Every structure is written in C-alpha cells, then in structure tokens.
Coordinates of C-alpha atoms in Angstrom, one line a residue:
Chain A
M1 CA 16.8 8.2 -15.5
S2 CA 13.7 9.6 -16.9
A3 CA 10.5 7.4 -16.0
T4 CA 8.1 7.1 -18.3
L5 CA 4.8 9.5 -17.7
P6 CA 1.4 8.6 -19.0
A7 CA -0.2 10.0 -22.1
V8 CA -2.5 11.5 -20.1
V9 CA 0.3 13.2 -17.7
E10 CA 2.2 13.9 -21.3
Q11 CA -0.1 15.3 -22.7
L12 CA -0.7 18.8 -19.1
L13 CA 3.2 18.8 -19.4
A14 CA 3.4 19.7 -22.9
A15 CA -0.3 21.8 -23.4
P16 CA 0.7 26.1 -23.4
P17 CA -1.3 27.9 -21.3
G18 CA -4.1 28.5 -21.7
P19 CA -7.0 26.3 -23.0
E20 CA -4.8 23.4 -24.0
S21 CA -4.3 23.2 -20.1
E22 CA -7.1 23.3 -19.6
R23 CA -7.9 20.4 -21.1
A24 CA -5.7 18.2 -20.1
W25 CA -6.5 20.1 -16.3
D26 CA -9.6 18.4 -17.0
E27 CA -8.5 14.7 -19.1
F28 CA -5.5 14.5 -15.9
L29 CA -8.4 15.3 -13.3
A30 CA -11.1 12.4 -15.6
A31 CA -8.5 9.2 -15.2
Y32 CA -6.9 10.7 -11.3
S33 CA -9.4 11.6 -9.9
G34 CA -10.2 8.1 -8.0
L35 CA -7.5 7.5 -6.9
L36 CA -6.3 11.3 -5.8
L37 CA -9.6 10.3 -3.5
H38 CA -9.4 7.0 -2.9
A39 CA -6.1 8.1 -1.4
I40 CA -7.3 10.3 1.0
R41 CA -10.0 8.6 2.0
R42 CA -6.7 6.5 3.4
L43 CA -6.1 9.1 5.7
T44 CA -9.2 10.2 7.1
S45 CA -12.4 9.0 6.8
D46 CA -14.7 12.2 7.7
H47 CA -16.1 14.0 4.1
D48 CA -15.4 17.1 4.8
E49 CA -11.0 16.5 5.6
V50 CA -11.1 14.6 1.7
M51 CA -13.0 17.1 0.4
D52 CA -10.8 19.7 2.2
R53 CA -7.8 17.8 1.2
Y54 CA -8.5 17.6 -2.3
A55 CA -8.7 21.1 -2.3
F56 CA -5.6 21.0 -1.5
V57 CA -3.8 19.0 -3.3
L58 CA -4.7 19.1 -6.4
D59 CA -4.2 23.7 -5.1
A60 CA -0.9 22.2 -5.1
L61 CA -0.4 19.0 -7.9
Q62 CA -1.2 23.4 -9.9
K63 CA 1.1 24.7 -9.0
D64 CA 3.9 26.2 -10.7
R65 CA 2.9 24.6 -13.7
Y66 CA 2.6 21.8 -12.8
A67 CA 6.3 20.9 -11.1
R68 CA 5.3 18.6 -8.9
L69 CA 5.0 16.0 -11.5
R70 CA 7.3 17.3 -13.7
K71 CA 9.4 15.9 -11.2
F72 CA 8.6 12.3 -11.9
S73 CA 10.0 12.7 -15.7
T74 CA 12.9 13.7 -14.2
V75 CA 14.1 11.8 -10.5
G76 CA 10.9 9.0 -10.5
R77 CA 11.5 6.5 -9.7
G78 CA 8.6 3.0 -10.5
S79 CA 5.2 3.4 -11.8
F80 CA 3.3 7.3 -11.5
T81 CA 0.5 5.1 -10.0
T82 CA 2.4 4.7 -7.1
W83 CA 4.8 7.2 -7.0
F84 CA 1.4 9.7 -6.8
V85 CA 0.2 8.0 -4.7
A86 CA 2.9 9.1 -2.5
V87 CA 3.1 11.9 -3.3
V88 CA -0.5 11.9 -2.7
R89 CA 0.3 10.7 0.9
R90 CA 3.2 13.2 1.3
L91 CA 0.2 16.5 0.8
C92 CA -1.6 14.9 3.2
V93 CA 0.6 14.9 6.3
D94 CA 2.3 18.3 5.4
E95 CA -1.7 19.5 5.1
H96 CA -2.1 17.8 8.4
R97 CA 0.1 19.3 10.0
S98 CA -0.1 22.8 9.0
K99 CA -3.6 22.5 10.5
Y100 CA -2.7 20.9 13.8
G101 CA 0.8 20.7 13.9
R102 CA 2.5 18.0 14.5
P103 CA 1.6 15.6 16.9
Q104 CA 1.8 16.9 20.5
G105 CA 3.6 14.9 23.4
I106 CA 4.1 11.9 20.6
R107 CA 7.8 11.7 20.4
Q108 CA 9.9 9.9 17.6
P109 CA 10.6 6.1 18.2
T110 CA 14.4 6.2 18.6
W111 CA 15.7 3.1 17.3
Q112 CA 16.6 1.4 20.9
A113 CA 13.0 1.5 21.4
E114 CA 11.7 0.0 18.4
R115 CA 14.0 -3.1 19.0
R116 CA 12.8 -2.8 22.8
Q117 CA 8.9 -3.2 21.4
L118 CA 10.0 -6.3 19.1
V119 CA 12.1 -7.8 21.9
E120 CA 8.9 -7.3 23.8
L121 CA 6.0 -8.4 20.9
L122 CA 8.6 -12.1 19.8
A123 CA 8.8 -12.7 24.4
N124 CA 5.3 -13.1 23.9
E125 CA 5.9 -14.8 20.7
L126 CA 8.0 -17.5 21.8
S127 CA 6.1 -18.0 25.1
L128 CA 8.8 -16.4 27.2
E129 CA 7.6 -15.6 31.1
R130 CA 6.8 -11.9 31.4
L131 CA 6.6 -9.8 34.2
E132 CA 3.9 -10.5 35.7
S133 CA 2.3 -8.3 38.6
P134 CA 4.8 -6.6 40.5
D135 CA 4.0 -9.8 43.8
A136 CA 5.9 -11.8 41.1
A137 CA 9.6 -13.0 43.1
A138 CA 12.7 -11.4 42.5
D139 CA 13.9 -13.9 40.9
E140 CA 11.1 -14.5 38.3
I141 CA 11.9 -11.2 37.9
L142 CA 14.7 -11.4 37.1
T143 CA 14.5 -14.5 35.0
T144 CA 12.7 -12.4 32.2
R145 CA 14.9 -9.5 32.0
E146 CA 17.6 -12.6 31.1
A147 CA 15.8 -13.8 29.3
H148 CA 15.0 -9.6 27.4
E149 CA 18.4 -9.3 27.4
A150 CA 19.2 -12.5 25.6
L151 CA 16.4 -12.2 22.6
Q152 CA 17.9 -8.7 22.7
S153 CA 20.7 -9.9 21.6
A154 CA 19.5 -12.4 19.4
L155 CA 18.0 -10.2 17.6
A156 CA 21.4 -8.1 17.0
R157 CA 23.0 -10.9 15.8
L158 CA 20.6 -11.3 12.6
G159 CA 21.0 -10.0 9.6
V160 CA 19.4 -6.4 8.4
A161 CA 16.9 -8.5 6.7
D162 CA 15.6 -11.4 9.1
R163 CA 15.0 -8.0 11.2
L164 CA 13.7 -6.0 8.6
L165 CA 11.1 -9.4 8.4
L166 CA 9.9 -10.4 12.0
R167 CA 9.5 -5.9 12.3
L168 CA 7.1 -6.6 9.3
R169 CA 5.5 -9.5 10.6
F170 CA 5.1 -8.5 14.2
E171 CA 5.8 -4.7 14.6
D172 CA 3.1 -4.0 11.8
E173 CA 1.2 -6.4 11.8
L174 CA 1.6 -7.3 7.8
S175 CA 0.0 -10.1 7.0
V176 CA 2.1 -12.8 4.7
P177 CA 1.1 -12.3 1.3
E178 CA 1.7 -7.8 2.3
I179 CA 5.3 -9.0 3.5
A180 CA 6.3 -11.5 0.0
R181 CA 4.9 -8.3 -1.9
L182 CA 6.4 -5.4 -0.4
L183 CA 10.2 -7.3 -0.2
G184 CA 9.7 -8.2 -3.6
V185 CA 10.3 -12.3 -2.5
G186 CA 8.6 -14.8 -5.3
S187 CA 5.8 -16.8 -2.8
A188 CA 4.2 -16.5 0.4
F189 CA 5.4 -19.6 1.6
K190 CA 8.9 -18.7 0.9
V191 CA 8.4 -16.0 3.6
Y192 CA 6.2 -18.4 6.3
R193 CA 8.8 -20.1 6.2
D194 CA 11.7 -17.5 6.8
I195 CA 9.9 -16.2 9.9
N196 CA 9.5 -19.5 11.1
R197 CA 13.1 -20.4 10.4
L198 CA 13.8 -17.2 12.3
L199 CA 11.3 -18.4 15.1
T200 CA 13.0 -21.4 15.3
T201 CA 17.2 -20.0 15.7
L202 CA 15.6 -17.7 18.1
R203 CA 14.7 -20.3 20.2
A204 CA 17.0 -22.4 19.7
E205 CA 19.5 -19.0 21.0
L206 CA 17.5 -18.9 23.9
Q207 CA 17.0 -22.4 25.2
A208 CA 21.0 -22.0 24.5
A209 CA 20.8 -19.7 26.8
G210 CA 19.1 -21.4 30.0
I211 CA 16.1 -19.4 28.4
R212 CA 12.8 -21.5 30.6
G213 CA 9.8 -21.2 28.5
A214 CA 11.3 -21.1 24.5
A215 CA 10.7 -24.4 23.7
S216 CA 8.8 -24.6 20.6
Chain B
M1 CA 26.6 -7.1 13.3
A2 CA 26.4 -4.3 14.6
T3 CA 25.3 -4.4 17.9
T4 CA 25.5 -1.3 19.3
D5 CA 22.7 1.2 19.6
R6 CA 23.2 4.7 17.2
E7 CA 20.5 7.5 17.2
I8 CA 18.6 7.2 13.7
D9 CA 18.6 10.7 10.8
V10 CA 15.2 10.5 10.7
T11 CA 15.4 13.9 9.3
S12 CA 17.9 14.4 6.6
D13 CA 17.4 9.9 5.8
H14 CA 14.4 9.9 5.1
F15 CA 13.1 8.2 2.1
D16 CA 11.5 10.7 -1.4
E17 CA 8.3 9.9 -3.1
S18 CA 10.9 7.9 -5.8
Q19 CA 12.1 6.1 -3.1
I20 CA 9.1 4.8 -2.2
A21 CA 7.5 4.2 -5.5
A22 CA 10.5 2.5 -6.7
F23 CA 10.9 -0.1 -2.9
V24 CA 6.8 -0.7 -3.4
D25 CA 6.7 -1.2 -7.2
G26 CA 10.3 -3.7 -7.0
E27 CA 12.3 -1.0 -8.9
L28 CA 15.3 -1.4 -7.2
S29 CA 19.2 -2.1 -7.1
E30 CA 20.3 -5.2 -5.4
A31 CA 22.9 -2.8 -3.5
E32 CA 20.7 -0.5 -3.1
R33 CA 17.6 -2.5 -2.0
R34 CA 20.1 -3.8 0.6
R35 CA 20.2 0.4 1.6
L36 CA 17.0 0.8 1.8
Q37 CA 16.3 -2.0 4.0
A38 CA 19.2 -0.6 6.4
H39 CA 17.2 1.9 6.9
V40 CA 13.8 0.9 7.2
E41 CA 14.2 -1.7 9.4
Q42 CA 15.2 1.0 11.9
C43 CA 12.7 3.6 10.8
A44 CA 9.2 3.2 11.5
T45 CA 8.3 5.9 9.8
C46 CA 9.2 5.1 6.6
R47 CA 7.9 1.7 7.1
A48 CA 4.8 3.2 7.7
A49 CA 4.8 5.2 4.4
L50 CA 5.6 2.0 2.3
I51 CA 2.6 0.1 3.9
D52 CA 0.7 2.5 3.7
V53 CA 1.3 3.2 -0.1
M54 CA 1.3 -0.3 -0.7
R55 CA -2.4 -0.8 1.1
T56 CA -3.7 2.3 -0.7
V57 CA -2.2 1.1 -4.4
D58 CA -3.4 -2.6 -4.5
S59 CA -7.0 -1.4 -2.9
F60 CA -7.4 1.3 -5.4
V61 CA -7.2 -0.4 -8.6
G62 CA -9.8 -3.2 -6.5
V63 CA -12.1 -1.3 -5.6
S64 CA -12.0 1.1 -8.9
G65 CA -12.0 -2.5 -10.4
L66 CA -15.7 -2.7 -8.7
A67 CA -17.0 0.6 -9.3
V68 CA -15.9 0.3 -13.5
A69 CA -17.5 -3.5 -13.3
K70 CA -20.8 -2.3 -11.5
T71 CA -21.9 0.7 -12.2
G72 CA -24.1 1.2 -9.4
E73 CA -25.9 4.5 -7.7
P74 CA -23.9 6.9 -6.5
T75 CA -23.0 6.5 -2.6
Y76 CA -20.7 9.7 -1.6
K77 CA -22.0 13.0 -0.8
A78 CA -20.3 16.1 0.1
S79 CA -21.7 18.7 1.6
T80 CA -21.9 21.7 -0.5
E81 CA -20.1 24.2 0.5
R82 CA -17.2 21.7 0.3
R83 CA -18.4 20.5 -2.8
T84 CA -18.4 24.7 -4.6
R85 CA -14.4 24.5 -2.5
V86 CA -13.3 21.6 -4.9
L87 CA -14.5 23.5 -7.4
I88 CA -13.3 27.0 -7.6
G89 CA -10.0 24.9 -6.9
A90 CA -10.3 23.0 -10.4
L91 CA -12.2 26.3 -12.1
T92 CA -12.8 24.4 -15.2
A93 CA -13.3 20.5 -14.4
A94 CA -16.4 21.3 -13.3
G95 CA -18.3 18.1 -15.1
V96 CA -15.1 15.7 -13.7
I97 CA -15.0 16.7 -10.4
A98 CA -19.2 16.5 -10.3
V99 CA -18.3 12.4 -10.7
A100 CA -15.8 12.2 -9.0
L101 CA -17.2 13.3 -5.8
L102 CA -20.1 10.9 -7.2
L103 CA -17.5 8.1 -6.5
P104 CA -18.5 5.7 -3.5
P105 CA -16.0 6.2 -0.4
T106 CA -15.3 2.9 0.0
G107 CA -15.3 -1.2 -1.2
R108 CA -16.1 -2.1 0.4
R109 CA -19.8 0.5 1.0
S110 CA -19.5 0.4 -3.4
A111 CA -19.5 -3.2 -3.4
R112 CA -22.2 -3.8 -0.3
E113 CA -24.6 -1.5 -2.0
R114 CA -24.3 -3.4 -5.5
S115 CA -24.9 -6.8 -3.6
G116 CA -27.8 -5.5 -1.9
S117 CA -26.2 -7.9 0.6
N118 CA -26.2 -8.0 5.0
P119 CA -23.7 -4.7 5.1
T120 CA -22.4 -6.7 8.1
E121 CA -21.3 -9.7 6.4
L122 CA -20.0 -8.1 2.6
S123 CA -16.5 -5.7 3.5
A124 CA -14.0 -6.5 1.3
D125 CA -12.0 -7.2 4.2
A126 CA -14.0 -10.7 5.0
L127 CA -14.6 -11.3 1.2
P128 CA -13.1 -14.7 0.2
T129 CA -9.9 -14.0 -1.4
I130 CA -8.7 -15.3 -5.0
E131 CA -5.8 -16.4 -5.3
I132 CA -3.5 -15.2 -8.6
V133 CA -2.1 -17.9 -10.4
A134 CA -1.0 -16.6 -13.7
P135 CA -0.2 -13.3 -14.1
R136 CA 1.0 -12.6 -11.2
N137 CA 3.3 -9.1 -9.9
N138 CA 5.8 -7.5 -12.1
D139 CA 5.3 -10.9 -14.6
T140 CA 5.1 -9.3 -18.8
L141 CA 2.2 -10.6 -20.5
P142 CA 1.9 -10.9 -24.4
A143 CA 0.3 -8.1 -25.4
H144 CA -3.0 -9.8 -27.4
A145 CA -5.0 -12.1 -25.8
P146 CA -3.3 -12.1 -23.0
R147 CA -4.5 -15.2 -20.4
F148 CA -5.2 -14.5 -16.7
R149 CA -4.8 -17.7 -14.3
W150 CA -6.5 -17.4 -10.4
R151 CA -7.9 -20.9 -8.6
T152 CA -11.8 -20.9 -7.9
V153 CA -13.2 -20.9 -5.0
P154 CA -15.8 -23.1 -3.7
G155 CA -19.4 -22.3 -4.5
I156 CA -17.6 -19.8 -7.4
E157 CA -19.1 -20.3 -10.4
L158 CA -18.8 -17.0 -12.3
Y159 CA -16.1 -15.0 -12.5
H160 CA -15.5 -11.8 -13.7
V161 CA -11.9 -11.0 -14.8
V162 CA -11.2 -6.7 -15.6
I163 CA -8.2 -5.2 -16.9
L164 CA -7.5 -1.6 -16.1
Q165 CA -5.2 1.2 -16.9
E166 CA -2.8 3.5 -14.6
G167 CA -5.1 5.1 -13.5
G168 CA -7.8 2.6 -13.2
A169 CA -9.3 3.3 -16.0
T170 CA -11.0 -0.4 -17.3
V171 CA -9.6 -1.8 -20.7
W172 CA -11.5 -5.0 -20.3
S173 CA -13.7 -7.0 -18.8
G174 CA -14.9 -10.5 -19.4
D175 CA -16.6 -13.9 -17.6
A176 CA -15.8 -17.1 -17.2
R177 CA -18.4 -19.5 -15.9
G178 CA -16.8 -23.2 -14.9
V179 CA -13.5 -22.0 -15.0
S180 CA -10.7 -20.3 -13.9
E181 CA -8.4 -18.7 -16.7
V182 CA -10.0 -15.7 -19.0
T183 CA -8.2 -15.3 -22.9
A184 CA -9.5 -11.2 -23.2
D185 CA -9.8 -12.1 -27.0
S186 CA -10.8 -9.0 -28.5
V187 CA -8.3 -7.1 -26.5
T188 CA -4.4 -5.6 -28.0
L189 CA -2.9 -4.2 -25.1
A190 CA 0.4 -1.3 -25.2
P191 CA 3.4 -2.9 -25.5
G192 CA 5.7 -1.7 -22.4
K193 CA 3.0 -0.7 -20.4
V194 CA 1.6 -0.9 -17.1
Y195 CA -1.5 -2.9 -16.1
F196 CA -3.8 -4.0 -13.3
W197 CA -6.4 -7.5 -13.2
H198 CA -7.8 -9.1 -10.8
V199 CA -11.0 -11.2 -10.4
N200 CA -13.9 -11.2 -8.6
G201 CA -15.9 -14.1 -7.7
I202 CA -20.1 -13.4 -8.6
R203 CA -22.8 -15.2 -6.7
D204 CA -25.3 -13.0 -5.3
G205 CA -23.0 -10.0 -6.1
V206 CA -19.0 -10.3 -5.1
A207 CA -18.6 -12.9 -3.6
A208 CA -15.0 -13.4 -3.6
T209 CA -11.4 -11.3 -4.7
S210 CA -8.4 -11.1 -5.5
R211 CA -6.0 -8.9 -4.6
A212 CA -4.5 -6.3 -8.1
H213 CA -1.9 -8.0 -9.8
R214 CA 0.0 -5.1 -11.7
F215 CA 1.7 -6.4 -15.1
L216 CA 3.9 -5.2 -18.3
A217 CA 2.5 -6.0 -22.5
K218 CA 5.4 -6.7 -24.1

C-alpha cells in the first residue's frame, strides 16, 4: 500500500541530483525543521545535544538519496507527520546509544516484572493492605501476599484490552483523554467508565476471595 | 485467557515506525489493532514509543500554532560551534536552518515570553484546556469554509483558531469574540489532505488552549 506523501517530500524524492535537489531539500527543511527540533527537544533539553542530534538526523535523512524518507511511500502507514516523528525518535535513540551505549544496570523488564508492578499499583488504588514495616505481624504479611496473589490472578483473567487500559492509566500514568486518543476511543467518558468498571470487577473478585481492604 | 508467564521476544517483536504511526493515527484494521495491542500490553518499550510519538505530534501542533499565530522574538540560541556544525551538515540550507534554530524551544517558553505573564504562572501544561466540539480527531470536514466549534471557558471572550498543514505551516487563522465557533470563510482546503486545528483563548496573552485535532478535508 502506498501512503500519501506531502508535496514537499514528493518533490524532494523526485528531484534529480544537483541544484534542483538542493532547492527541494531547502524546502523540506523549511517545512519540517520545526517538527524535527520539537521532536528532538522532547528527548533532551541540553541545547548542545539538541544540535548534535539535529545534525545527526539530517545526515541520516539525506543518506543514500533520502532512502529513509522513500520508505514511507512504500511501507509507510499513518500520516507522514506521525511516521516522521517516529523515525526521528528512533534515530535519536540510536544516536544516544552510539555515544553512550545501552543503559548499564537496567535490564529489559520481563512480562512477569511488569505484571508485578501493575499489581502493586492497583493494590494501592484498591486500598489493599500493603506490606508494612518489618515489624508487621506474620499473619498481616501473609494476608497482604494473599491479596496480591488474588489480584494477580484476577488481572490474568482480564482481557488484553482491559489490562492495557489499566497499564496505560496506572503504570504509564496517561490522562484519560490521552488514553482515549491513543486507543482510538471516541469519548474520554467511555474510558472513565471502563476503568471504573474494571476496578469494580477487581474489587468484587477480591472481596469474593475474602480479601480485606478491597471495599469501595 | 492464558495465565502462564512467558518471556517476550523484545528484539524482534518491537513495532517499526510504520506500525507506530498507524497505531497512533488510528489506521489499523481491527485484527491488526488486536494483535498490536496484545504486544504493547506486555512491552513497555513499544508502549513508551507510542506514548512519546503521540505526545510529540499533539504538542507540536499546539506549539507551532502559538509560534505562528503570535510571532515574537526568537528565544532559542545555539552556540556558535554547534550552529557551524549544523550548517556544515546542511550546507545549502543555511538561511533555513538559521530560522529553524531560532524557533522557541518549547511552547511553554514562547507563550510565556509572548504574553509577558509571570513565567511561573504560564506553562502549556498549566493552561486551562479548551474542549473541542468539532471537528474532533480524524473527522472529515468540507474543504470550503470549514466550521470549527469548541466549549467556551469562563472569563475568556476572545478565541483564536489556527488551521495547520502537516509539518506545521499555518493555512488559516481567525478570531471569534463572544462565541464558540468560527467558519473559515476565506479558505478552501485541499480535498483528501490532512490538516490540524486548535484554538487558544486570549486574555492578556494565551489564557487557555485546546489540544490539536487532526481532520481530513473532503
């Protein structure tokens, strides 16, 4: 499927090498430098780094006669603007890694680790009792662990879309309008209702399992 | 519902740029959306990419709307050394890059400086949000004399509407006083093209702002 290219990009890709290509590149920069700089600044506030990355990205875009930009017309999806921002972000991440390597001491979280994090966040939201100080009585600690395990099981029984909703809200801390925007839901109110429905469902399952502190 | 844990193949299953763009712009088929949602539910890396791209696109259109609607003094200055590097990197576009370098770094700073308000009070994130009525994201609109509607904010009489092309160039801007809609009578958009629009509430500078919404001219 061929995606629609903005005219200034079409002209750039169609221009033969030489003055025409240079003029087309000027016009492309006039149209997209603002977006490019904005995307870079969202990743770093140091203006020396911004300029380094700006130069890096321009070099990468020009390479092999704009091979990266040409990709949009063959495999591009979505609008060119959104695709371009995704490309710039990827290039900035690559540039950062080429300079500094991957972050040390931080491993890619596994699905298990992520699910535990979501459980802890939801336990807080549902006002479940948490592990307190080391002085907590053994039976209190056991109850809290049981509550977390019950919550983990209840989460596993939810559908993918429902769990994603909870992750976006509680792990990624997106606002409800942002979640509606990202998931293509027409109304933020629907997202509110869905989240409340899910929390009610989880509370009910925990109460049925005899877990304290899950009352709404 | 599967309850067994499994390790995610985080090296080969990550989204590419096209998938990210299609997801953010709502251009996936239902089956593809379900498949990609299943991955992103379990992959924080791809979720972060989607969120970053969405926020970058949405915030840029708001920023560029401010930057074009109320031109002001450039606030961004790069060091001479870095500017030289950039000029070398794009040798034939010196004038264009000089302009690009002078764009304000963030919508917050440009709005703050243009309004002259207390810097601690004015930031894009702290501004009241104007709720858009129509068109909303991915709606279609007549190419000629499109109409824009929003909900008014108490205390704000003057609203400034901006229509932008992809990439941020302003197509049209206009004011509405005392009402919550405006028709861009003097503009005919290109049918089939994507545009963005947003509205600012003006009172001693920008006092409220909407999120940018994308629409298709028909």
